[in-house]
């Protein structure tokens, strides 16, 4: 057995890390519900396991998603993770091969060159020496990039990089030192024995040109000590720092691929999510509160950090639009929106509103049977042109409809739900369900994506729920509506709740492409911007909302379209004042483009065509 | 036997602003300073979803709060649906929902 006291810091650090990790993982796994565990067991011998393995390689090592977002950052992460992984693998093979002993000690691969400097008897010794040097070079480059990124994050296209906590700093500085320490130790070793690879040999020669052999031997020995100490320091700090993500991410990927859904509390799966966050900082730049309104301390990286270390939240849980852009961009695919809803719920369980004053809705025998029920929603009452346009569309298509909230709406309860007031939301839900079921129809059409999302997700309605974009698309496809194309360019703004919330991107685009020329923009579909008006944010001030709205309109206006069309009354209301009269809802656009209708309703597009002529 | 029989004097409806209890108003202002901007214009009252069914409105809450009529606020507050129409029509950019949320939280956590 090869042994020297300097292996102890490394070995003890490794043992400590292993013990803490095993303990943590067992505790968290315990809190995964039995039903989820059954699902995992059932799926473990299916193709899903291969998918999990593939994703673990693609994301845990190669970091493909980060590459897609930012190449420099992707290269840095990929080279560090893959490089280190290969260094460990090849080092292990080399040492086992070199000792002709499969069960050698865990420190043998790390300090192999100290114990076996001349590599007697290793076939392909040159191959190993070259590969280990090459991997070390790759790692040194990525550490160099990491250091540069920490101080000049703009070079990497990041406006902001994450602020670190004490354990993070400790781990980060030891990580920075690990590979330079290894390089020096290996080079001194090469100087001592007069061997080495393409990188360690020249450095070794350089060192031996001004140091005597005895000095080199002393220095080499202390360098191995230093290398072992920084490795140990990194291992000890790993379970308490952001580097916890390295191993936790693999668990998360496995769970997700085996069919576990995001949990409804902060235990089990969510615990793994929390610890998989590497605070890479991608969410900080992508969050519009940061990029447009200059609020830099509430982003998912910091929010998850507060949960993980039980720090006071301040406004990190509330100052969020729940637009879901961070979920789109998160390279680990953490469902932050879900996590925020959970925290809000836990904090506000005792807060209850009561709606006894709402009338009791009962079904009468004489209730008129109609094709559709139309529920405009609270926000549509602030933009009356949208319900009006919908009425024109219904009339034109010959649909009988019952405008159930013509005289004003009951809220669907989503704003309450997103503030964590579940009980109050359930009360509203019961009332509204009764109102809807007191009518006689098969289809419920709503103009508000917020209501739509709630109706689909939370209400168990016995009818088909559609947003008006879908209805219009169906009507046009069935030739119930005849629309004439116009010579105009249109940019479509995806509302958060309809797009990322319900995954409906194409209906509106299909409709709009029949009316004008649809111009794509950079930030659309899953990456769509938030209008800033979201009711999910209790905290943010009006002035900041305006900044977000103005910035969103600016980006939508990038190609200078004739019209900016959205499908959400709230988006329209929030952005219209910045849009120079270009902002319209899809219902209004369609109502304007109808071929057979009262001409007086055709106010906007005609005037536009007039100007163009 | 009815003790109600006879005449009685109504309790005074006069509000002495010098003696009004503005502790809650100040507490809420420290959480959401934009409440100070309210000019009681009534835009919120005109659009309020709960206002269709009751006398509730943000304007009423805001006035009662400033006059120290905390009991009235407490009675009214649970009617709010937090739907957010008031915030969109407010000409002074008062963060109404945040005020309402914290008022409700205040009453639920400290019994008066």
XYZ file of C-alpha atoms in Angstrom:
725
model
C 0.000 0.000 0.000
C 1.321 3.408 -0.926
C 0.905 5.852 1.896
C 2.199 9.192 2.989
C 0.673 11.503 5.594
C -0.125 14.117 2.939
C -2.933 11.975 1.525
C -4.883 12.474 4.748
C -6.468 15.910 4.082
C -7.738 14.632 0.753
C -8.900 11.295 2.110
C -10.583 12.647 5.226
C -12.266 15.393 3.168
C -13.554 12.753 0.788
C -14.890 10.609 3.630
C -16.529 13.598 5.274
C -18.197 14.657 2.010
C -19.346 11.114 1.304
C -20.883 10.712 4.744
C -22.714 14.058 4.617
C -23.993 13.444 1.083
C -25.268 9.952 1.852
C -26.983 11.209 4.992
C -28.599 14.128 3.154
C -29.762 12.048 0.219
C -31.286 9.400 2.453
C -33.179 12.029 4.467
C -34.520 13.683 1.313
C -35.436 10.409 -0.359
C -37.419 9.467 2.733
C -39.687 12.459 2.114
C -40.524 11.526 -1.471
C -44.123 10.282 -1.358
C -44.658 6.538 -1.667
C -46.777 7.003 -4.793
C -43.857 8.715 -6.531
C -41.482 5.988 -5.424
C -43.809 3.398 -6.912
C -43.880 5.280 -10.188
C -40.092 5.317 -10.208
C -39.845 1.602 -9.459
C -42.289 0.848 -12.222
C -40.325 2.912 -14.725
C -36.842 1.863 -13.749
C -36.546 -0.973 -16.274
C -37.947 0.967 -19.185
C -36.449 3.176 -21.829
C -36.832 6.069 -19.396
C -33.692 4.951 -17.568
C -31.704 5.314 -20.783
C -33.182 8.743 -21.265
C -32.129 9.671 -17.747
C -28.615 8.436 -18.439
C -28.447 10.355 -21.689
C -29.684 13.546 -20.055
C -27.254 13.116 -17.176
C -24.369 12.956 -19.665
C -25.673 15.782 -21.841
C -26.468 18.123 -18.958
C -24.315 16.969 -16.065
C -21.141 16.746 -18.142
C -21.582 18.491 -21.490
C -24.002 21.199 -20.307
C -25.789 21.392 -23.630
C -28.519 23.748 -22.400
C -25.983 26.298 -21.203
C -24.297 26.070 -24.626
C -27.591 26.983 -26.242
C -27.946 30.054 -24.066
C -24.361 31.274 -23.992
C -21.475 29.542 -25.757
C -18.629 30.904 -23.642
C -20.414 29.948 -20.442
C -21.292 26.583 -21.922
C -17.676 25.926 -22.853
C -16.522 26.869 -19.378
C -18.967 24.546 -17.641
C -18.582 21.707 -20.119
C -14.790 21.718 -20.062
C -14.637 21.910 -16.291
C -17.182 19.140 -15.709
C -16.143 16.795 -18.517
C -12.464 17.515 -18.049
C -12.517 16.752 -14.366
C -14.671 13.683 -14.874
C -12.267 12.294 -17.482
C -9.275 13.195 -15.317
C -10.767 11.097 -12.536
C -11.680 8.218 -14.848
C -8.396 8.070 -16.730
C -6.379 8.662 -13.569
C -8.153 5.731 -11.951
C -7.516 3.468 -14.928
C -3.881 4.539 -15.039
C -3.316 3.824 -11.366
C -5.103 0.480 -11.361
C -3.237 -0.508 -14.491
C 0.038 0.769 -13.095
C -0.289 -1.085 -9.804
C -1.705 -4.151 -11.451
C -4.173 -3.939 -8.582
C -7.868 -3.252 -9.053
C -8.447 -2.585 -5.361
C -5.903 0.121 -4.739
C -6.477 2.986 -2.334
C -8.713 5.941 -3.281
C -5.777 8.340 -3.110
C -3.630 6.340 -5.495
C -5.039 7.881 -8.697
C -4.716 11.400 -7.293
C -1.103 11.162 -6.199
C -0.049 8.481 -8.679
C 3.010 10.325 -9.945
C 4.375 10.751 -6.440
C 4.125 7.059 -5.664
C 5.018 5.688 -9.086
C 7.147 8.382 -10.707
C 8.824 6.199 -13.300
C 5.787 4.186 -14.351
C 7.849 1.053 -14.739
C 6.101 -1.540 -16.694
C 3.094 0.451 -17.806
C 2.251 -0.196 -21.392
C 0.864 2.824 -23.166
C 2.510 4.914 -20.411
C 3.018 7.698 -22.922
C -0.670 7.679 -23.715
C -1.577 8.184 -20.071
C 1.021 10.874 -19.519
C -0.161 12.772 -22.566
C -3.859 12.417 -21.762
C -3.484 13.476 -18.159
C -1.482 16.516 -19.209
C -3.982 17.368 -21.910
C -6.944 17.157 -19.535
C -5.087 19.239 -16.994
C -4.521 21.875 -19.638
C -8.216 21.933 -20.550
C -9.073 22.290 -16.865
C -6.568 25.088 -16.331
C -8.060 26.995 -19.260
C -11.568 26.662 -17.870
C -10.436 27.701 -14.390
C -8.806 30.724 -15.996
C -12.096 31.493 -17.744
C -13.949 31.066 -14.450
C -11.670 33.549 -12.720
C -12.079 36.037 -15.557
C -15.846 35.559 -15.455
C -15.986 36.282 -11.747
C -14.393 39.685 -12.257
C -15.478 40.631 -15.793
C -18.782 38.825 -16.279
C -19.608 41.088 -19.206
C -16.966 39.367 -21.305
C -19.196 36.303 -21.082
C -22.280 38.212 -22.107
C -23.570 38.213 -18.546
C -24.578 41.548 -17.123
C -24.720 40.153 -13.627
C -23.132 37.155 -12.032
C -24.349 35.692 -8.753
C -23.192 37.181 -5.465
C -21.693 34.438 -3.331
C -22.133 33.354 0.263
C -19.261 32.376 2.574
C -19.349 28.581 1.953
C -19.533 29.311 -1.774
C -16.472 31.518 -1.625
C -14.549 28.953 0.361
C -15.413 26.228 -2.141
C -14.821 28.504 -5.129
C -11.349 29.603 -4.044
C -10.316 26.037 -3.276
C -11.656 24.973 -6.673
C -9.593 27.656 -8.365
C -6.480 26.430 -6.554
C -6.903 22.693 -7.181
C -5.671 22.547 -10.768
C -2.818 25.075 -10.544
C -1.685 23.143 -7.444
C -1.792 19.906 -9.398
C 0.142 21.468 -12.261
C 2.901 22.657 -9.918
C 3.077 19.382 -8.046
C 3.273 17.412 -11.288
C 5.839 19.783 -12.793
C 8.057 19.597 -9.722
C 7.676 15.838 -9.871
C 8.735 15.964 -13.516
C 11.698 18.165 -12.588
C 12.657 15.699 -9.866
C 12.671 12.622 -12.085
C 13.359 14.271 -15.425
C 10.200 13.059 -17.108
C 6.687 14.492 -17.622
C 4.281 15.260 -20.385
C 4.104 18.015 -22.994
C 3.150 20.582 -20.377
C 4.722 19.354 -17.148
C 8.086 18.550 -18.682
C 8.928 22.046 -20.017
C 7.768 23.599 -16.756
C 9.827 21.008 -14.857
C 12.880 21.795 -16.978
C 12.378 25.482 -16.334
C 12.178 24.880 -12.587
C 15.259 22.676 -12.511
C 17.183 25.382 -14.346
C 17.226 27.581 -11.252
C 16.607 25.178 -8.346
C 18.834 22.424 -7.036
C 17.548 18.874 -6.821
C 17.191 19.003 -3.030
C 15.173 22.186 -3.182
C 12.994 20.627 -5.860
C 12.361 17.538 -3.734
C 11.409 19.658 -0.701
C 9.188 21.906 -2.747
C 7.566 18.973 -4.508
C 6.667 17.334 -1.215
C 5.083 20.518 0.142
C 3.247 21.010 -3.152
C 1.689 17.556 -2.853
C 0.588 18.544 0.651
C -0.908 21.748 -0.678
C -2.711 19.922 -3.483
C -4.160 17.469 -0.991
C -5.269 20.265 1.354
C -7.118 22.266 -1.321
C -8.816 19.107 -2.551
C -9.848 18.295 1.000
C -11.074 21.853 1.557
C -13.191 21.661 -1.576
C -14.700 18.333 -0.541
C -15.474 19.550 2.961
C -17.205 22.692 1.717
C -19.029 21.014 -1.177
C -22.142 19.832 0.717
C -22.669 23.327 2.125
C -21.986 25.295 -1.023
C -23.489 25.678 -4.454
C -21.281 22.837 -5.713
C -23.802 20.526 -4.096
C -25.500 20.713 -7.510
C -22.833 18.531 -9.126
C -24.183 15.291 -7.698
C -27.731 16.359 -6.813
C -28.465 17.263 -10.418
C -27.977 13.630 -11.432
C -30.622 12.547 -8.909
C -32.972 15.248 -10.144
C -32.538 14.225 -13.770
C -33.165 10.593 -12.845
C -36.309 11.373 -10.849
C -37.700 13.581 -13.576
C -37.077 11.040 -16.289
C -38.604 8.285 -14.204
C -41.825 10.251 -14.099
C -41.869 12.149 -10.784
C -43.870 15.364 -10.958
C -42.859 18.573 -9.103
C -44.027 18.257 -5.502
C -46.604 20.355 -3.683
C -44.374 21.041 -0.687
C -40.764 21.876 -0.008
C -39.753 18.293 0.751
C -38.607 15.364 -1.338
C -38.323 16.214 -5.012
C -38.330 19.952 -4.287
C -35.421 19.486 -1.859
C -33.449 17.934 -4.713
C -34.452 20.812 -6.970
C -33.319 23.355 -4.380
C -29.930 21.697 -4.041
C -29.524 21.274 -7.799
C -29.403 25.024 -8.278
C -25.823 25.964 -9.007
C -26.591 29.675 -8.851
C -25.083 29.930 -12.304
C -26.827 33.271 -12.662
C -28.455 32.723 -16.049
C -31.841 33.518 -14.506
C -30.595 36.875 -13.242
C -30.096 38.325 -16.710
C -33.207 36.724 -18.152
C -35.502 38.033 -15.418
C -37.194 41.209 -16.614
C -37.279 42.591 -13.094
C -33.510 42.672 -13.421
C -33.014 43.483 -17.102
C -35.707 46.165 -17.355
C -36.453 47.356 -13.834
C -33.102 47.025 -12.077
C -34.254 44.767 -9.225
C -31.310 42.416 -8.797
C -31.810 40.536 -5.563
C -35.030 38.538 -6.022
C -34.109 36.216 -8.872
C -34.410 32.418 -8.587
C -30.708 31.993 -7.771
C -31.111 34.111 -4.628
C -34.603 32.935 -3.844
C -33.573 29.268 -3.867
C -30.551 30.190 -1.793
C -32.864 31.693 0.862
C -34.912 28.513 1.031
C -31.884 26.279 1.160
C -30.158 28.091 4.014
C -33.352 29.149 5.832
C -32.519 32.813 5.385
C -35.189 35.523 5.722
C -37.007 35.859 2.414
C -37.628 39.603 2.494
C -39.425 40.102 -0.777
C -37.799 37.268 -2.692
C -40.908 35.105 -2.629
C -43.328 37.911 -3.487
C -41.439 40.207 -5.797
C -41.857 37.966 -8.812
C -44.171 38.188 -11.801
C -44.401 34.364 -12.031
C -44.023 34.813 -15.772
C -41.926 31.631 -15.975
C -39.084 32.893 -18.173
C -36.590 31.601 -15.632
C -38.084 28.110 -15.963
C -37.500 28.291 -19.709
C -33.895 29.322 -19.342
C -32.907 27.263 -16.296
C -30.255 24.780 -17.502
C -31.258 22.382 -14.711
C -34.989 22.791 -15.469
C -35.938 23.702 -11.925
C -39.614 24.660 -11.617
C -39.098 27.897 -9.706
C -42.633 29.130 -10.330
C -44.031 26.088 -8.578
C -41.599 26.543 -5.711
C -42.600 30.173 -5.265
C -46.279 29.234 -5.195
C -45.522 26.673 -2.495
C -43.684 29.179 -0.291
C -46.426 31.745 -0.691
C -48.991 29.148 0.242
C -47.066 28.069 3.331
C -46.674 31.658 4.494
C -50.302 32.699 4.039
C -52.396 29.722 4.987
C -54.064 31.672 7.775
C -55.063 34.614 5.611
C -58.617 34.145 4.403
C -61.055 36.286 2.469
C -64.755 35.438 2.469
C -67.319 35.847 -0.259
C -70.629 35.090 1.459
C -72.047 38.185 -0.187
C -71.988 36.684 -3.655
C -75.440 35.577 -4.814
C -76.326 31.891 -4.996
C -76.452 30.767 -8.566
C -79.019 28.059 -9.206
C -79.990 26.423 -12.425
C -83.452 27.314 -13.638
C -85.543 24.952 -15.735
C -86.058 27.593 -18.354
C -82.336 28.246 -18.879
C -81.762 29.014 -22.510
C -79.582 26.528 -24.380
C -76.738 28.266 -26.201
C -73.768 27.203 -28.304
C -71.233 28.779 -26.030
C -70.846 30.537 -22.733
C -68.702 33.609 -22.955
C -66.762 34.646 -19.866
C -64.812 37.828 -20.541
C -62.939 37.936 -17.231
C -62.095 40.842 -14.937
C -59.382 42.255 -17.121
C -61.488 42.219 -20.282
C -63.875 44.591 -18.529
C -61.063 47.107 -18.464
C -60.596 46.706 -22.215
C -64.234 46.703 -23.370
C -63.234 46.596 -27.026
C -62.243 42.940 -26.603
C -65.669 41.629 -25.449
C -67.224 43.883 -28.074
C -65.071 42.341 -30.787
C -65.970 38.891 -29.510
C -69.655 39.717 -29.775
C -69.146 40.778 -33.395
C -67.340 37.506 -34.048
C -70.063 35.409 -32.397
C -72.783 37.206 -34.369
C -70.856 36.877 -37.580
C -70.290 33.168 -37.132
C -73.924 32.676 -36.209
C -73.165 31.396 -32.747
C -75.664 31.814 -29.959
C -73.869 32.789 -26.831
C -74.554 33.665 -23.258
C -72.320 36.492 -22.046
C -72.304 35.372 -18.437
C -70.390 38.276 -16.990
C -71.774 41.062 -19.115
C -72.495 43.089 -15.998
C -69.132 42.475 -14.420
C -67.115 39.486 -13.374
C -66.420 37.404 -10.368
C -62.687 36.852 -10.201
C -61.588 33.354 -11.203
C -59.365 33.132 -8.125
C -56.000 32.830 -9.816
C -54.603 36.080 -8.372
C -55.523 34.803 -4.896
C -54.030 31.428 -5.615
C -50.785 32.995 -6.747
C -50.629 35.043 -3.565
C -50.887 31.787 -1.635
C -54.477 32.281 -0.430
C -55.741 28.858 -1.385
C -58.857 28.800 0.768
C -60.165 32.105 -0.491
C -59.468 31.002 -4.051
C -61.385 27.779 -3.475
C -64.383 29.768 -2.254
C -64.398 31.884 -5.415
C -63.936 28.757 -7.481
C -67.052 27.188 -5.965
C -69.133 30.276 -6.654
C -67.945 30.629 -10.223
C -68.366 26.923 -10.928
C -71.974 27.211 -9.772
C -72.527 30.239 -11.992
C -71.092 28.440 -15.010
C -72.973 25.227 -14.360
C -76.240 27.072 -13.917
C -76.104 27.760 -17.665
C -76.786 25.296 -20.409
C -73.927 24.943 -22.835
C -71.077 22.680 -23.844
C -68.301 25.172 -24.453
C -66.907 27.909 -22.276
C -65.002 30.634 -24.102
C -62.904 33.104 -22.196
C -60.931 36.118 -23.343
C -58.541 36.109 -20.432
C -55.587 33.687 -20.415
C -55.403 33.989 -16.618
C -58.971 32.698 -16.257
C -58.323 30.141 -18.995
C -55.331 28.680 -17.191
C -57.317 28.358 -13.952
C -60.378 26.869 -15.659
C -58.199 24.264 -17.329
C -55.944 23.449 -14.384
C -58.016 23.894 -11.261
C -61.718 23.913 -12.137
C -63.189 20.546 -12.860
C -65.770 21.862 -15.306
C -68.043 19.513 -17.171
C -67.589 21.464 -20.368
C -64.935 22.188 -22.917
C -62.935 25.322 -22.101
C -61.268 27.303 -24.875
C -59.504 30.610 -25.087
C -60.867 32.858 -27.806
C -57.767 32.346 -29.974
C -58.608 28.653 -30.250
C -62.270 29.357 -30.962
C -61.400 31.848 -33.700
C -58.966 29.395 -35.246
C -61.623 26.670 -35.329
C -64.206 29.066 -36.774
C -61.860 30.198 -39.527
C -60.846 26.636 -40.371
C -64.506 25.642 -40.630
C -65.239 28.676 -42.827
C -67.677 30.008 -40.281
C -65.759 33.259 -40.320
C -64.610 34.823 -43.569
C -61.687 37.115 -43.165
C -59.850 39.118 -45.758
C -56.075 39.358 -45.691
C -54.583 42.797 -45.307
C -51.266 44.149 -46.407
C -49.921 44.633 -42.911
C -47.087 43.275 -40.828
C -47.900 41.837 -37.423
C -45.815 40.856 -34.422
C -47.484 38.519 -31.977
C -46.878 38.807 -28.255
C -47.344 35.515 -26.387
C -49.127 36.108 -23.077
C -47.329 34.238 -20.259
C -50.365 32.320 -19.055
C -51.455 31.229 -22.522
C -47.983 30.430 -23.830
C -45.728 29.107 -21.102
C -48.758 28.498 -18.892
C -50.899 26.400 -21.244
C -48.477 25.709 -24.091
C -50.642 27.386 -26.735
C -48.440 29.123 -29.230
C -49.745 28.139 -32.640
C -53.474 28.961 -32.619
C -52.930 32.693 -32.602
C -50.130 32.475 -35.163
C -52.300 30.468 -37.549
C -55.060 33.049 -37.312
C -52.769 36.033 -37.674
C -50.916 34.596 -40.656
C -54.241 34.653 -42.526
C -54.685 38.347 -41.807
C -51.253 39.810 -42.353
C -47.578 39.011 -42.551
C -46.402 37.585 -39.255
C -42.951 38.861 -38.299
C -41.130 36.682 -35.778
C -39.068 38.308 -33.059
C -36.204 37.017 -30.990
C -38.018 36.627 -27.687
C -41.104 34.616 -28.525
C -42.908 31.418 -27.650
C -41.235 29.881 -24.573
C -38.964 32.893 -24.353
C -41.777 35.442 -24.629
C -41.550 38.560 -22.527
C -43.848 39.442 -19.668
C -45.877 42.621 -20.080
C -45.104 43.571 -16.490
C -48.741 43.750 -15.433
C -48.851 40.312 -13.858
C -51.137 40.052 -10.855
C -48.784 37.495 -9.337
C -46.536 40.218 -8.025
C -47.809 41.978 -4.938
C -44.666 43.913 -4.279
C -43.415 45.589 -7.404
C -44.144 49.298 -7.720
C -46.127 50.832 -10.556
C -43.139 52.727 -11.905
C -41.143 49.491 -12.224
C -44.047 47.817 -13.992
C -44.016 50.657 -16.517
C -40.298 50.120 -17.139
C -40.914 46.435 -17.850
C -43.841 47.189 -20.142
C -41.907 49.846 -22.055
C -38.952 47.496 -22.487
C -41.209 44.664 -23.667
C -42.888 46.927 -26.225
C -39.495 48.102 -27.372
C -38.425 44.544 -28.095
C -41.713 43.723 -29.796
C -41.247 46.803 -31.929
C -37.761 45.755 -33.049
C -38.836 45.056 -36.639
C -41.237 47.966 -36.666
C -44.437 46.013 -37.409
C -47.702 47.784 -38.276
C -49.461 46.024 -35.428
C -48.495 44.348 -32.190
C -51.118 41.742 -31.433
C -51.609 39.920 -28.182
C -54.294 37.614 -26.811
C -54.566 38.862 -23.242
C -56.536 41.859 -21.988
C -54.003 42.438 -19.223
C -51.077 42.514 -21.657
C -53.005 44.889 -23.865
C -53.919 47.155 -20.996
C -50.377 47.264 -19.643
C -48.522 47.684 -22.907
C -50.952 49.819 -24.921
C -49.793 53.090 -23.405
C -46.253 52.453 -24.613
C -47.203 51.081 -28.009
C -48.208 54.195 -29.884
C -51.653 52.877 -30.756
C -50.281 49.731 -32.380
C -51.446 47.340 -29.690
C -54.504 45.197 -30.418
C -56.052 42.020 -29.177
C -56.406 39.164 -31.634
C -60.209 39.320 -31.298
C -60.218 42.961 -32.353
C -57.949 42.250 -35.312
C -60.181 39.414 -36.475
C -63.345 41.466 -35.976
C -61.779 44.184 -38.117
C -60.783 41.774 -40.857
C -64.212 40.159 -41.266
C -65.476 40.498 -44.809
C -69.177 40.684 -44.078
C -69.956 43.003 -41.238
C -71.004 46.478 -40.265
C -68.464 48.779 -41.800
C -68.528 51.157 -38.874
C -66.726 48.692 -36.666
C -63.788 48.623 -38.970
C -61.870 51.457 -37.476
C -58.282 50.499 -37.127
C -56.924 48.459 -39.991
C -58.741 50.555 -42.601
C -57.178 53.716 -41.307
C -53.835 51.973 -41.380
C -54.305 50.953 -45.010
C -55.338 54.476 -45.770
C -52.084 55.769 -44.336
C -50.075 53.199 -46.229
C -51.598 54.297 -49.506
C -89.656 43.858 28.751
C -87.948 45.193 25.687
C -85.043 47.335 26.675
C -85.201 48.908 23.203
C -88.364 50.701 24.075
C -88.125 54.432 24.356
C -85.761 57.040 23.025
C -82.045 56.978 22.798
C -79.344 59.222 21.488
C -77.373 58.064 18.451
C -73.692 57.697 18.913
C -71.889 60.660 17.483
C -70.734 60.169 13.901
C -68.221 62.933 14.224
C -64.620 62.049 13.490
C -61.945 64.031 15.199
C -58.961 63.743 12.923
C -56.648 64.956 15.679
C -57.625 62.013 17.836
C -58.016 59.450 15.076
C -56.046 56.240 15.533
C -53.690 56.235 12.573
C -51.434 53.467 13.881
C -52.630 50.952 11.321
C -52.406 53.528 8.547
C -48.816 54.209 9.502
C -48.007 50.533 9.776
C -49.353 49.855 6.287
C -47.601 52.930 4.905
C -44.307 51.605 6.178
C -44.946 48.374 4.264
C -46.387 50.013 1.157
C -45.508 53.725 0.979
C -47.498 54.269 -2.201
C -50.686 54.276 -0.069
C -49.817 57.872 0.819
C -50.358 58.829 -2.813
C -54.077 57.956 -2.774
C -56.292 60.927 -3.657
C -59.583 59.084 -3.087
C -60.578 59.736 -6.697
C -62.774 56.648 -6.807
C -61.465 55.057 -9.993
C -60.903 51.882 -8.025
C -64.426 52.009 -6.610
C -65.841 52.333 -10.116
C -64.140 49.216 -11.379
C -64.095 47.011 -8.253
C -65.308 43.443 -8.810
C -66.521 43.105 -5.236
C -68.032 46.558 -5.484
C -70.783 45.228 -7.746
C -72.182 43.195 -4.892
C -71.256 45.211 -1.796
C -70.202 48.671 -0.728
C -66.603 47.527 -0.680
C -63.967 49.507 -2.525
C -60.354 50.395 -2.090
C -61.316 54.039 -1.794
C -63.504 53.290 1.198
C -60.772 51.256 2.827
C -58.258 54.001 2.199
C -60.492 56.727 3.691
C -61.494 54.604 6.689
C -57.891 53.739 7.336
C -56.815 57.342 7.337
C -59.703 58.310 9.601
C -58.800 55.562 12.030
C -62.068 53.661 11.518
C -60.283 50.363 11.935
C -63.413 48.350 12.743
C -64.992 49.349 9.440
C -61.826 48.371 7.626
C -61.810 45.027 9.374
C -65.402 44.346 8.400
C -64.891 45.290 4.776
C -61.534 43.826 4.025
C -62.490 40.159 3.642
C -64.675 40.965 0.655
C -61.755 41.777 -1.641
C -61.026 39.292 -4.452
C -57.501 40.644 -5.077
C -58.398 40.583 -8.780
C -56.260 43.636 -9.418
C -58.523 45.828 -11.527
C -58.039 48.707 -9.081
C -54.279 48.644 -9.543
C -54.649 48.979 -13.307
C -56.942 51.990 -13.195
C -55.236 53.856 -10.359
C -54.014 57.201 -11.705
C -51.577 57.536 -8.812
C -49.985 54.087 -9.151
C -50.939 53.038 -5.633
C -50.037 49.390 -5.141
C -53.554 48.637 -3.935
C -53.312 44.862 -3.810
C -50.295 44.952 -1.565
C -52.111 47.277 0.831
C -55.204 45.060 0.892
C -53.166 41.889 1.326
C -51.243 43.254 4.290
C -54.367 44.690 5.892
C -56.003 41.287 5.747
C -52.864 39.653 7.033
C -52.750 42.152 9.879
C -56.315 41.399 10.957
C -55.896 37.657 10.671
C -52.722 37.617 12.694
C -53.671 40.088 15.449
C -57.231 39.863 16.713
C -58.539 43.329 17.516
